Amino acid sequence: MSKDIRIKKGLDLKLKGEADRNVASVTRSKVYAIKPSDFHGVTPKMVVKEGATVKAGDVIFYSKNDEAVKFVSPVSGTIQEIVRGEKRVILEIRITADAQDAAVEHSKKNPNDLSEKEVKEQLLASGCWPFIKQRPYDVVANAADTPKAIFVSGINSAPLAGDLNFTLADKKEALQAGFTALTKLTSGKVHVTVAPNADFMPAVNGVSIHKGSGKHPVGLVSTQIASIDPLNKGERVWVVQIEDVAIIGELFLTGKVNFERTVALTGTGFEKPSYVKVIAGAQMSDVVANNIKDGNFRIISGNVLTGDKKSKDGFLGFYHNQVTAIPEGDDYDFFGWNKPQPNKFSVYRAMLFSFLTPNKKYDLNTNTNGEHRGFVLTGEYEKVCPLDIYPMQLLKAILVKDIDQMEALGIYEVAPEDFALTEFVDVSKQDHQRIVRQGLDLMIKEVG
């Protein structure tokens, strides 16, 4: 049975720089990179060396913890460099793209005719398995598990996120094949939550479609899981981004993995906020070429709440469908805390004006407007967190490594992204997402 999810707690951060509904042309990158850090918890075991020639879809490395989970090249070309950090940790694998576009070909298969085992084999062999993540812990799913359900969010509620009605307009056939494949992987249902105006979703047997509305984080999958089928201790669910469901569907329709994404370029740092079609791992200088303004702007792979800071020499994240550019906040206002500032946003009434203009859009910079300090009780965490948890108590339990309290306070229900809004409204400037990630890692180590 479908449910209507209406979220009242939360916060819509209204920023200037929404992408126009057109696809701008960009030059194809000469260099791409795969970063093992995009796949939390994965320790890579390389299968290629520098100088090796690869096709798109050739295996670059696999997970030491699960050799069946493979990570493949997004393009054809030559392994330019394996960049290592301290203790020879692999930071990224850079690939120089060639013009041949040679790709590994897999069998075209109708997911309707396949068993669970055959669908898994296709996803693992093609390198599409990392698109599937597991809750609890927000890590790449274990292929040996069978989840009680699979959740897909069809709502982009993050600040300046792309319009799925636009980016998925021509993906209905791929989505149908992708969702059909996902239904083979669970003994339960595949749950998809979409906005009331969504028109990209095909009808698929075994898929329950729910309607979601309200403030961010209505688009986060943890919010949807809590409303539809809450997670209990010992249970597993899997989650997939809807854009990645389309990539999985294309694999079964064409026999090839196509890592091309329609990426939204957003924020006031762009001359013309728009969309571009690029391949995952593209160099950022090519993604933003001829569009980024002159000046001091921070480039973020992802959205402003959960994305990663990048330089132009950096690369688009594996899971990211958005690039944001906003002014760098490395300047400070003299007595800024003590005077009205109508161009700044605050959930508190400190700036005097933002609460009077709830629909106003802001050009915010990266300044946190404060320094790190001990937790301050304000009651604002609970106003922006719709999950049935006590956010501050959970954060404190994680900091003191109290596993019993972490379990009692709902550590299994959350992922780092669920604490992005509490981090944003936090006057004590604590790094909530990092703390939650540490807590989840501790649970993996101690509980498994």
mmCIF file of C-alpha atoms in Angstrom, residues 393-412 438-439 442-443 446-447:
data_model
loop_
_atom_site.group_PDB
_atom_site.id
_atom_site.type_symbol
_atom_site.label_atom_id
_atom_site.label_comp_id
_atom_site.label_asym_id
_atom_site.label_seq_id
_atom_site.Cartn_x
_atom_site.Cartn_y
_atom_site.Cartn_z
ATOM 1 C CA GLN A 393 21.936 12.846 22.762
ATOM 2 C CA LEU A 394 22.928 10.516 19.916
ATOM 3 C CA LEU A 395 25.883 12.728 18.979
ATOM 4 C CA LYS A 396 27.080 12.768 22.581
ATOM 5 C CA ALA A 397 26.699 8.986 22.877
ATOM 6 C CA ILE A 398 28.872 8.612 19.788
ATOM 7 C CA LEU A 399 31.524 10.954 21.161
ATOM 8 C CA VAL A 400 31.853 8.885 24.357
ATOM 9 C CA LYS A 401 31.575 5.592 22.384
ATOM 10 C CA ASP A 402 28.611 4.334 24.429
ATOM 11 C CA ILE A 403 27.381 1.569 22.128
ATOM 12 C CA ASP A 404 24.315 0.670 24.225
ATOM 13 C CA GLN A 405 23.144 4.280 24.179
ATOM 14 C CA MET A 406 23.926 4.611 20.473
ATOM 15 C CA GLU A 407 21.668 1.630 19.769
ATOM 16 C CA ALA A 408 18.926 2.923 22.030
ATOM 17 C CA LEU A 409 19.075 6.377 20.435
ATOM 18 C CA GLY A 410 18.717 5.130 16.852
ATOM 19 C CA ILE A 411 22.202 4.821 15.319
ATOM 20 C CA TYR A 412 20.932 2.106 12.953
ATOM 21 C CA GLN A 438 32.676 7.741 13.231
ATOM 22 C CA GLY A 439 29.766 6.279 15.173
ATOM 23 C CA LEU A 442 32.481 1.992 15.461
ATOM 24 C CA MET A 443 29.254 -0.024 15.172
ATOM 25 C CA GLU A 446 32.054 -3.731 17.384
ATOM 26 C CA VAL A 447 28.690 -5.126 16.267
#
